[in-house]
CSV table of N, CA and C in Angstrom, one decimal:
chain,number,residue,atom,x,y,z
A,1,UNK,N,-23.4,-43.9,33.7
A,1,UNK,CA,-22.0,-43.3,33.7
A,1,UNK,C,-22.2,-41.8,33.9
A,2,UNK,N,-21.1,-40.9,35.0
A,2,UNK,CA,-21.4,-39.9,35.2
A,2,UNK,C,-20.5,-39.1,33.9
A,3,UNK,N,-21.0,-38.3,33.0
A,3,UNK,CA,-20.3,-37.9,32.5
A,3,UNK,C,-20.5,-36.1,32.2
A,4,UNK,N,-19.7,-35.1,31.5
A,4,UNK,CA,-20.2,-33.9,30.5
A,4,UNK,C,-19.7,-34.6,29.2
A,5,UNK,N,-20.9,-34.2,28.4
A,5,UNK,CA,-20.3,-34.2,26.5
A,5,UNK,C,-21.0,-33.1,25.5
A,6,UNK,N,-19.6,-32.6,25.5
A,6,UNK,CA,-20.0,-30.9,24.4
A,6,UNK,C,-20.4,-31.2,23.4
A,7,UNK,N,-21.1,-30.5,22.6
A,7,UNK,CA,-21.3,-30.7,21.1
A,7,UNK,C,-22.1,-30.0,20.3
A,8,UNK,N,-22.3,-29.6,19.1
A,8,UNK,CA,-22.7,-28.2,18.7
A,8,UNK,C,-21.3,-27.5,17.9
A,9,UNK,N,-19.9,-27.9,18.1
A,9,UNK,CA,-18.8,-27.4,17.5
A,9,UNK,C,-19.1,-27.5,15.8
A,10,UNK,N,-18.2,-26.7,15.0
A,10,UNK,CA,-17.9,-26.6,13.9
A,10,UNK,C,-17.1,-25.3,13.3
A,11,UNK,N,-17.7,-25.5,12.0
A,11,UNK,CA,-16.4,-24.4,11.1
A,11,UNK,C,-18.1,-23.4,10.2
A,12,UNK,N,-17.8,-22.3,10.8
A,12,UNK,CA,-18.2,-21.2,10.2
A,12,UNK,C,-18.0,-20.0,9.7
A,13,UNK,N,-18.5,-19.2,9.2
A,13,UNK,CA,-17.8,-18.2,8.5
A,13,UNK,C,-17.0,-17.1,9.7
A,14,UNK,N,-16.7,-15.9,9.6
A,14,UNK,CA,-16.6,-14.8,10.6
A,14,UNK,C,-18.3,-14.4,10.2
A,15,UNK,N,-19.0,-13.7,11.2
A,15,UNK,CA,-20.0,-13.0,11.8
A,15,UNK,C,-21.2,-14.0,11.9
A,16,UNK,N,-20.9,-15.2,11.8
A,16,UNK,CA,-21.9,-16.8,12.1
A,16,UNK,C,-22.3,-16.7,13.4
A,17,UNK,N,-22.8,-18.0,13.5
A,17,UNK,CA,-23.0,-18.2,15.0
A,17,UNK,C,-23.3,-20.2,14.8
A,18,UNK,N,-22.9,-19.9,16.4
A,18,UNK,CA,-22.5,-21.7,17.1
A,18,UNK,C,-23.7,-21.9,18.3
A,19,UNK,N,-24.6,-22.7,18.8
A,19,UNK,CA,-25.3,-23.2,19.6
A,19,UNK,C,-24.3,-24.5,20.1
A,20,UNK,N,-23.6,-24.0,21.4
A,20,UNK,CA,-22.8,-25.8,21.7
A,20,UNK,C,-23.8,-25.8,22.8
A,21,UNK,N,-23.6,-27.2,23.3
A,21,UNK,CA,-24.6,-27.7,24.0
A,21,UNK,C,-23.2,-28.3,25.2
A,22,UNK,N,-23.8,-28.6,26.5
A,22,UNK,CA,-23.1,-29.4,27.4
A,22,UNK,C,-24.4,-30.1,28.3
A,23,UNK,N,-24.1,-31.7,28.1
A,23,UNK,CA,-25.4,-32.3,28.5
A,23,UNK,C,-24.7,-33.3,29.3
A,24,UNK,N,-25.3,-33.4,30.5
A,24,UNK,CA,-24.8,-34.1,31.7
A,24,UNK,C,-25.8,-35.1,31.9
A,25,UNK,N,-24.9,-36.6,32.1
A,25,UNK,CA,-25.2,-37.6,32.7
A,25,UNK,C,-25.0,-37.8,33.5
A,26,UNK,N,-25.5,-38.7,34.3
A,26,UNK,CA,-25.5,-39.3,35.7
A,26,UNK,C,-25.4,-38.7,37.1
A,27,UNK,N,-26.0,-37.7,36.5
A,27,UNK,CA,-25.9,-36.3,38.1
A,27,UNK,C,-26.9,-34.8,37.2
A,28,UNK,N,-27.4,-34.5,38.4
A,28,UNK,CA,-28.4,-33.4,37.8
A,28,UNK,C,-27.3,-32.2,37.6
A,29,UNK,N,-27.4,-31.1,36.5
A,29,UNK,CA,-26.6,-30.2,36.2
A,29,UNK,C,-26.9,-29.2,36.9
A,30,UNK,N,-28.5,-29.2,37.7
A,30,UNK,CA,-29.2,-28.1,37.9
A,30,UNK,C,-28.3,-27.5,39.6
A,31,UNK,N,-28.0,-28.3,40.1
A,31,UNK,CA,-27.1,-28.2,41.3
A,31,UNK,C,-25.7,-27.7,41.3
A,32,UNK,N,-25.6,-27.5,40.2
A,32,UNK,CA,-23.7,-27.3,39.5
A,32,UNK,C,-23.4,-25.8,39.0
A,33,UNK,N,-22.2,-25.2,39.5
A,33,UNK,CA,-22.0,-23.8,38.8
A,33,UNK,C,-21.5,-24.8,37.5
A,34,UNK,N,-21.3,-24.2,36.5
A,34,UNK,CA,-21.3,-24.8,35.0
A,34,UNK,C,-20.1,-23.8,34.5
A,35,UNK,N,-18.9,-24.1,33.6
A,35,UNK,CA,-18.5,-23.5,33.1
A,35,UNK,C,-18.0,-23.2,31.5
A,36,UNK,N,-18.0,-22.4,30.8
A,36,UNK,CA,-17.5,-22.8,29.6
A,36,UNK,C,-15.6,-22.1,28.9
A,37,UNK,N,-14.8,-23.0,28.7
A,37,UNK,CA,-13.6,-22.7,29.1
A,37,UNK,C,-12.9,-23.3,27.3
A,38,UNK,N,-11.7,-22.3,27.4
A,38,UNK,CA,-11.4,-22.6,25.8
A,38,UNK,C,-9.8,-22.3,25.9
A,39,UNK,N,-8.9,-23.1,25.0
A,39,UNK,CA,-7.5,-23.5,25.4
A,39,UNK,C,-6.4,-22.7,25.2
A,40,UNK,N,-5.9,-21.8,26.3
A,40,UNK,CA,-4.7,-20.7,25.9
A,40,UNK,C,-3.7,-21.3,26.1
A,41,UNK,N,-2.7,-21.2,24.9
A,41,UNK,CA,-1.3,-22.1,24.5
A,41,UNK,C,-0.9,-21.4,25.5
A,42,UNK,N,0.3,-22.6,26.4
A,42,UNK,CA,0.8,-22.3,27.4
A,42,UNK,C,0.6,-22.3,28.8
A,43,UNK,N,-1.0,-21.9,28.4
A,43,UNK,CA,-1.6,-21.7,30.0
A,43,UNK,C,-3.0,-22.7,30.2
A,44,UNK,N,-3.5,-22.6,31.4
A,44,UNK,CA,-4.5,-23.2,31.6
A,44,UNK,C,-5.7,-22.7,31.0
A,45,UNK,N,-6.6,-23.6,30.9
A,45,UNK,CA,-7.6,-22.9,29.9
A,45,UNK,C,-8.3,-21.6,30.5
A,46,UNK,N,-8.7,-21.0,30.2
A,46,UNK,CA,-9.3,-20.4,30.4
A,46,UNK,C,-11.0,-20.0,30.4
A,47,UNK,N,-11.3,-19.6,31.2
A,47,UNK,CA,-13.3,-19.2,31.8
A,47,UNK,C,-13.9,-18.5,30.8
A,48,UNK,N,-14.7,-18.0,29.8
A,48,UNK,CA,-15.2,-17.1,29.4
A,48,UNK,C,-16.6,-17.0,29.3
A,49,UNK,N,-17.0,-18.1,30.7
A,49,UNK,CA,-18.6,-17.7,30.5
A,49,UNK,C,-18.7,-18.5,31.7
A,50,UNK,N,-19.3,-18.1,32.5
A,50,UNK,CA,-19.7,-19.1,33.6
A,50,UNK,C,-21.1,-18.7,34.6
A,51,UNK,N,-21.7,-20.0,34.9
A,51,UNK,CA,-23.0,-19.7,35.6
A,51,UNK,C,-23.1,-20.1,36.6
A,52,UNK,N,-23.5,-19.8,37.6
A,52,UNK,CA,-23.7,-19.8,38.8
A,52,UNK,C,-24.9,-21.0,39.7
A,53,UNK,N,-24.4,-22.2,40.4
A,53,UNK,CA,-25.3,-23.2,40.2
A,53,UNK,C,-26.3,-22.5,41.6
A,54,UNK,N,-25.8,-21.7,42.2
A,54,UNK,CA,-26.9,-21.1,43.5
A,54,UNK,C,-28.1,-20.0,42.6
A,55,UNK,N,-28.0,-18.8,41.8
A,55,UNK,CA,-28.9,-18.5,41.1
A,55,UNK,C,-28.4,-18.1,39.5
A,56,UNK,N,-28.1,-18.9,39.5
A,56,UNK,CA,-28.1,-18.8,37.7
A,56,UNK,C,-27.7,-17.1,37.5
A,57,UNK,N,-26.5,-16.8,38.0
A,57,UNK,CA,-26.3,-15.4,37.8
A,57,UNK,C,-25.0,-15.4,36.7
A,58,UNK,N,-24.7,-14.9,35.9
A,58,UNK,CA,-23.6,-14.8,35.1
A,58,UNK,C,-22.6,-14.0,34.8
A,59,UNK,N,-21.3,-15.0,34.6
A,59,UNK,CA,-19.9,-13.7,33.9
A,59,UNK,C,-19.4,-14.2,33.0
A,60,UNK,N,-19.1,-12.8,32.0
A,60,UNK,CA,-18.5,-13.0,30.5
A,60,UNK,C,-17.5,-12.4,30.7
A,61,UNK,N,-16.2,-13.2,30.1
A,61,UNK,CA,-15.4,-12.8,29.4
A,61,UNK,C,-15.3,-11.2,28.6
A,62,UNK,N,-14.7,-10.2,28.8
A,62,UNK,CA,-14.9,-8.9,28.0
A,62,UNK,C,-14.8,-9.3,26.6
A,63,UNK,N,-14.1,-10.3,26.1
A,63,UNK,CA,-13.3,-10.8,24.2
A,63,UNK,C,-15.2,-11.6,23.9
A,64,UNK,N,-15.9,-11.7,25.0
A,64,UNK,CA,-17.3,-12.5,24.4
A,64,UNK,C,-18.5,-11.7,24.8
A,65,UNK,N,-18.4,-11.0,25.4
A,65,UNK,CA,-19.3,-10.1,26.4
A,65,UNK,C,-20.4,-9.4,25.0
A,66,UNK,N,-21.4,-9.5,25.2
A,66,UNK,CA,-22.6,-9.0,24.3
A,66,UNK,C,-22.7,-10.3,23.0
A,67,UNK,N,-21.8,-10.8,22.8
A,67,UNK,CA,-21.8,-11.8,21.8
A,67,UNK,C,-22.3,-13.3,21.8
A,68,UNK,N,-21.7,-13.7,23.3
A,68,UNK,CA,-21.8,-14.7,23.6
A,68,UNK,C,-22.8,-15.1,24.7
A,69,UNK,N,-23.8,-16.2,24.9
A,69,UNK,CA,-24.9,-16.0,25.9
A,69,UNK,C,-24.8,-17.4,26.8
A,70,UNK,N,-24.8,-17.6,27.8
A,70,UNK,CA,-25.0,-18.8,28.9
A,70,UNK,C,-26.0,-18.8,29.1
A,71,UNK,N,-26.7,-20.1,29.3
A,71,UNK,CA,-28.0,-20.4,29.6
A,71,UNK,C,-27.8,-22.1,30.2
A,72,UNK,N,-29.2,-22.1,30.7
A,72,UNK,CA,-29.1,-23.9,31.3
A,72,UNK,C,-30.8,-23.9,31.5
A,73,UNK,N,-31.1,-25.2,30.6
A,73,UNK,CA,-32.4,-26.2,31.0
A,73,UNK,C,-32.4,-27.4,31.2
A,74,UNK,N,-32.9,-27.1,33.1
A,74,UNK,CA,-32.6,-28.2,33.5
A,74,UNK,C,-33.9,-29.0,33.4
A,75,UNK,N,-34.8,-29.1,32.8
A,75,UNK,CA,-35.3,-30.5,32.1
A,75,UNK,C,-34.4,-30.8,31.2
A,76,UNK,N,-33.5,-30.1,30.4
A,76,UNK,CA,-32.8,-31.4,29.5
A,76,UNK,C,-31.7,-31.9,30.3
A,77,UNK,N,-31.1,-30.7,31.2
A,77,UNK,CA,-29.9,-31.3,31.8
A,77,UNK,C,-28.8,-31.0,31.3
A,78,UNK,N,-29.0,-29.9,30.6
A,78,UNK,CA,-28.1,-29.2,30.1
A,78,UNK,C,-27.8,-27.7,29.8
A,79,UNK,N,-26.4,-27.2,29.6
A,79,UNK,CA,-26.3,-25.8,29.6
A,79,UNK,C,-25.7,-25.6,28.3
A,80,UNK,N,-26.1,-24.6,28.0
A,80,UNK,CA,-25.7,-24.1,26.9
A,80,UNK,C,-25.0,-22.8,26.7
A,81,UNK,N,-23.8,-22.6,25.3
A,81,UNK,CA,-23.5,-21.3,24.6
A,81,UNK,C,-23.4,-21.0,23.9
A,82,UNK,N,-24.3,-20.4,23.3
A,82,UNK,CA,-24.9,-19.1,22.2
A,82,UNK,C,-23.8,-18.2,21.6
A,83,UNK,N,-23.0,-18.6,20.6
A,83,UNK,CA,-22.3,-17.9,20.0
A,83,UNK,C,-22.6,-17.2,19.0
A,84,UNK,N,-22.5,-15.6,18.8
A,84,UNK,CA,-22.8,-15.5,17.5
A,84,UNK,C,-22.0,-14.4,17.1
A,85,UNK,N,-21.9,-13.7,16.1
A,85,UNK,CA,-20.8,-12.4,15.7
A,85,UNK,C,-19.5,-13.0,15.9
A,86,UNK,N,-19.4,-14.6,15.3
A,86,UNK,CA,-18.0,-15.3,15.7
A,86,UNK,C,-17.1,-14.4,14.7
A,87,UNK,N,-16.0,-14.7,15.3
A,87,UNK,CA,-14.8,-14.0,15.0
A,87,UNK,C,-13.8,-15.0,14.9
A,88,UNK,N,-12.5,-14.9,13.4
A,88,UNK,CA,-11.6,-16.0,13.8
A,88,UNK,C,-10.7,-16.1,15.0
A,89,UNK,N,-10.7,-15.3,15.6
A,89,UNK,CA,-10.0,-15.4,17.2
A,89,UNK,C,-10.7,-16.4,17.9
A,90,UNK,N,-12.1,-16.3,17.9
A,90,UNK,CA,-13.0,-17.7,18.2
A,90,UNK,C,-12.6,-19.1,18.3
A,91,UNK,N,-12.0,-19.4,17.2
A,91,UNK,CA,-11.4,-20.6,16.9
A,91,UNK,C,-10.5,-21.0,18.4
A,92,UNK,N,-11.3,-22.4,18.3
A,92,UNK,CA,-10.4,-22.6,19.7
A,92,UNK,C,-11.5,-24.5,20.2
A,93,UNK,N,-10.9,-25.5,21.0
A,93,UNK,CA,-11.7,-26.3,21.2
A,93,UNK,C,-12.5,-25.7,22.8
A,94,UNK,N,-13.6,-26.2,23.1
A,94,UNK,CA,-14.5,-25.2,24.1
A,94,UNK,C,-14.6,-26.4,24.8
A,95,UNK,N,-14.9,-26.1,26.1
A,95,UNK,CA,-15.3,-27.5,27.1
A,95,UNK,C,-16.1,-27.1,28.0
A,96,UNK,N,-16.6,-27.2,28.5
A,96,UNK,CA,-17.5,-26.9,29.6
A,96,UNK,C,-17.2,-28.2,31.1
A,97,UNK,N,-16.9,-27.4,32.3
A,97,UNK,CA,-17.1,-28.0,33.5
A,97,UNK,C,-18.3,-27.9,34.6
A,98,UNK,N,-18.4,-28.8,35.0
A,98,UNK,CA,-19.0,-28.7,36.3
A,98,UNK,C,-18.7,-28.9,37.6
A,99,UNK,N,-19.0,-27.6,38.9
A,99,UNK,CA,-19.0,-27.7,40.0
A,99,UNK,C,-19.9,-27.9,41.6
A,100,UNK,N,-19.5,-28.6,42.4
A,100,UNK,CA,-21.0,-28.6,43.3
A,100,UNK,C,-20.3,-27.2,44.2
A,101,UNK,N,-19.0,-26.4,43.9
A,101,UNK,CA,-18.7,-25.4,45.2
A,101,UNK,C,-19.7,-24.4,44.9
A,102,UNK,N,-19.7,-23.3,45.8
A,102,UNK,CA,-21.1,-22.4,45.5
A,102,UNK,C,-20.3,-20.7,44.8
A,103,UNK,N,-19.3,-21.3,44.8
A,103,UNK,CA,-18.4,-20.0,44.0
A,103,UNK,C,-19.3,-19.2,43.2
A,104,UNK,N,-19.8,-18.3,43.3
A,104,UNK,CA,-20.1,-17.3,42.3
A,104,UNK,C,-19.9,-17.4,40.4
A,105,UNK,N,-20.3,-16.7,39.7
A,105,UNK,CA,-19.9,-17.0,38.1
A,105,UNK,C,-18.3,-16.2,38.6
A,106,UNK,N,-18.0,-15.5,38.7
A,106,UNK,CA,-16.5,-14.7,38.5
A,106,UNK,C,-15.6,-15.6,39.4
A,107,UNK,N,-15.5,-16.2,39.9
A,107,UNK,CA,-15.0,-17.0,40.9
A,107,UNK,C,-15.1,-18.3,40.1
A,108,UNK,N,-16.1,-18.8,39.5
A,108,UNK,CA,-16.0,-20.3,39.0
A,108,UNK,C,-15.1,-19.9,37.7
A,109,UNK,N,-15.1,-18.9,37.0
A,109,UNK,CA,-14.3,-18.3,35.6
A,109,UNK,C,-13.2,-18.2,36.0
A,110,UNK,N,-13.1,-17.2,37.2
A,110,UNK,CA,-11.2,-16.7,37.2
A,110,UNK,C,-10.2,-17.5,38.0
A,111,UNK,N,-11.4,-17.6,39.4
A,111,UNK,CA,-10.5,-17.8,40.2
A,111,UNK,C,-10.3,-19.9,40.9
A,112,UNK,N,-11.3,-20.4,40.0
A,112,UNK,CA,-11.5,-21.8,40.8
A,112,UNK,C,-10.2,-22.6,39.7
A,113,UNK,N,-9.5,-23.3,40.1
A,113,UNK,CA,-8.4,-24.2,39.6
A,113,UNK,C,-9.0,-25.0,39.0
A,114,UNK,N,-8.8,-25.8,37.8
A,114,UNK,CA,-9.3,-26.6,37.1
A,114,UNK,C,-9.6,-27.6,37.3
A,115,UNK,N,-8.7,-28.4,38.8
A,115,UNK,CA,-8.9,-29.3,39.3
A,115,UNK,C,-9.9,-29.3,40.8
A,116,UNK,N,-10.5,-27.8,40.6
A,116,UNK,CA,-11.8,-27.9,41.7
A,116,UNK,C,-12.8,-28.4,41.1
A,117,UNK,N,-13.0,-28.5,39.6
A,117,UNK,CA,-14.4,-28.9,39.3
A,117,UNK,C,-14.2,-30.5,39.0
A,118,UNK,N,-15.4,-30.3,38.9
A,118,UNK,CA,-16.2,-32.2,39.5
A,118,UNK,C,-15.9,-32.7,38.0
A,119,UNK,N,-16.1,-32.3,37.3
A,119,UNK,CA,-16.5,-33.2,35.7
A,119,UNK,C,-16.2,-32.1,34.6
A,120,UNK,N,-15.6,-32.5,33.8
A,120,UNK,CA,-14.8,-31.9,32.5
A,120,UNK,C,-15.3,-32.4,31.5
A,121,UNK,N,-15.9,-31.9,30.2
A,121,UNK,CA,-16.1,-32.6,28.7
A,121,UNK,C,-14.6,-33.1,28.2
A,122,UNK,N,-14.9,-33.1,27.3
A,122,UNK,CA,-14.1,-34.2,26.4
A,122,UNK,C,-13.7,-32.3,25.2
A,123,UNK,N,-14.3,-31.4,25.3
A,123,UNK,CA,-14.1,-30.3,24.0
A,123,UNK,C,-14.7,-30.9,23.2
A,124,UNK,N,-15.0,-29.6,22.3
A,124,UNK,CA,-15.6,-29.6,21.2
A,124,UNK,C,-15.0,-28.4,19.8
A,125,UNK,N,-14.8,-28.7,18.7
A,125,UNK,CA,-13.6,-27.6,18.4
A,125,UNK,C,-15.0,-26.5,17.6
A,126,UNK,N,-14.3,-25.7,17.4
A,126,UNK,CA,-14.7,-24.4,16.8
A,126,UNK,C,-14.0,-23.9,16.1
A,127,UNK,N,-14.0,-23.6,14.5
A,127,UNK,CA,-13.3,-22.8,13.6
A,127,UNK,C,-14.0,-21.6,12.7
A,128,UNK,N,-13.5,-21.1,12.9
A,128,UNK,CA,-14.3,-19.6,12.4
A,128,UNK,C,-13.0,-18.6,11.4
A,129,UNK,N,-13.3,-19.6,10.2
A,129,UNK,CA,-12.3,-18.7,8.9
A,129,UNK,C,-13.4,-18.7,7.8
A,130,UNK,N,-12.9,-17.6,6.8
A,130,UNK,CA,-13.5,-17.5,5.7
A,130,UNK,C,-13.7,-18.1,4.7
């Protein structure tokens, strides 16, 4: 089954930290710009971290930028985000996509429609109160 499934979510304090994981079946991840995307009421979700499946080059969101880290090992087949210095604004469910276009990280974050990527998780939630 070709699938993405996030996981690593939960409820931590403010200034904690989250390791979510996005691990892909049935298709290598290592071919795919990868994104990680979190839910703005009203609007479509939004990018705040994305990597680049041509060389693993990266863009952050400014609200996650020094905080938050993208990475991908592709022996496991998966990518990952490194949250830490969480903040309750954090709170939010997180999903991660994948694409075979060669869009750049700022291009797979800002500008690729949600219905360009290949495969979508299911989310994973994140709560960050005291």
């Amino acid at each position: 089954q070709v699938q993405l499934e996030e996981s690593g979510g939960g409820s931590v304090q403010p200034g904690g930290s989250l390791r979510l994981s996005c691990a892909a079946s049935g298709f290598s991840l290592a071919d795919y710009g990868v994104g990680w995307f979190r839910q703005v009421p009203g609007r479509d979700r939004e990018g705040i971290t994305c990597i680049s499946g041509n060389d693993n080059s990266t863009w952050y969101k400014d609200s996650v930028k020094g905080r938050f880290t993208i990475s991908r090992d592709n022996a496991k087949n998966t990518v990952y985000l490194q949250m830490n210095s969480l903040k309750p604004e954090d709170t939010n469910v997180y999903f991660c996509a994948a694409t075979r276009t060669g869009w750049g990280p700022i291009g797979l974050c800002v500008y690729l429609r949600e219905d360009e990527y290949d495969y979508w998780g299911q989310g994973t939630p994140v709560a960050v109160s005291s």
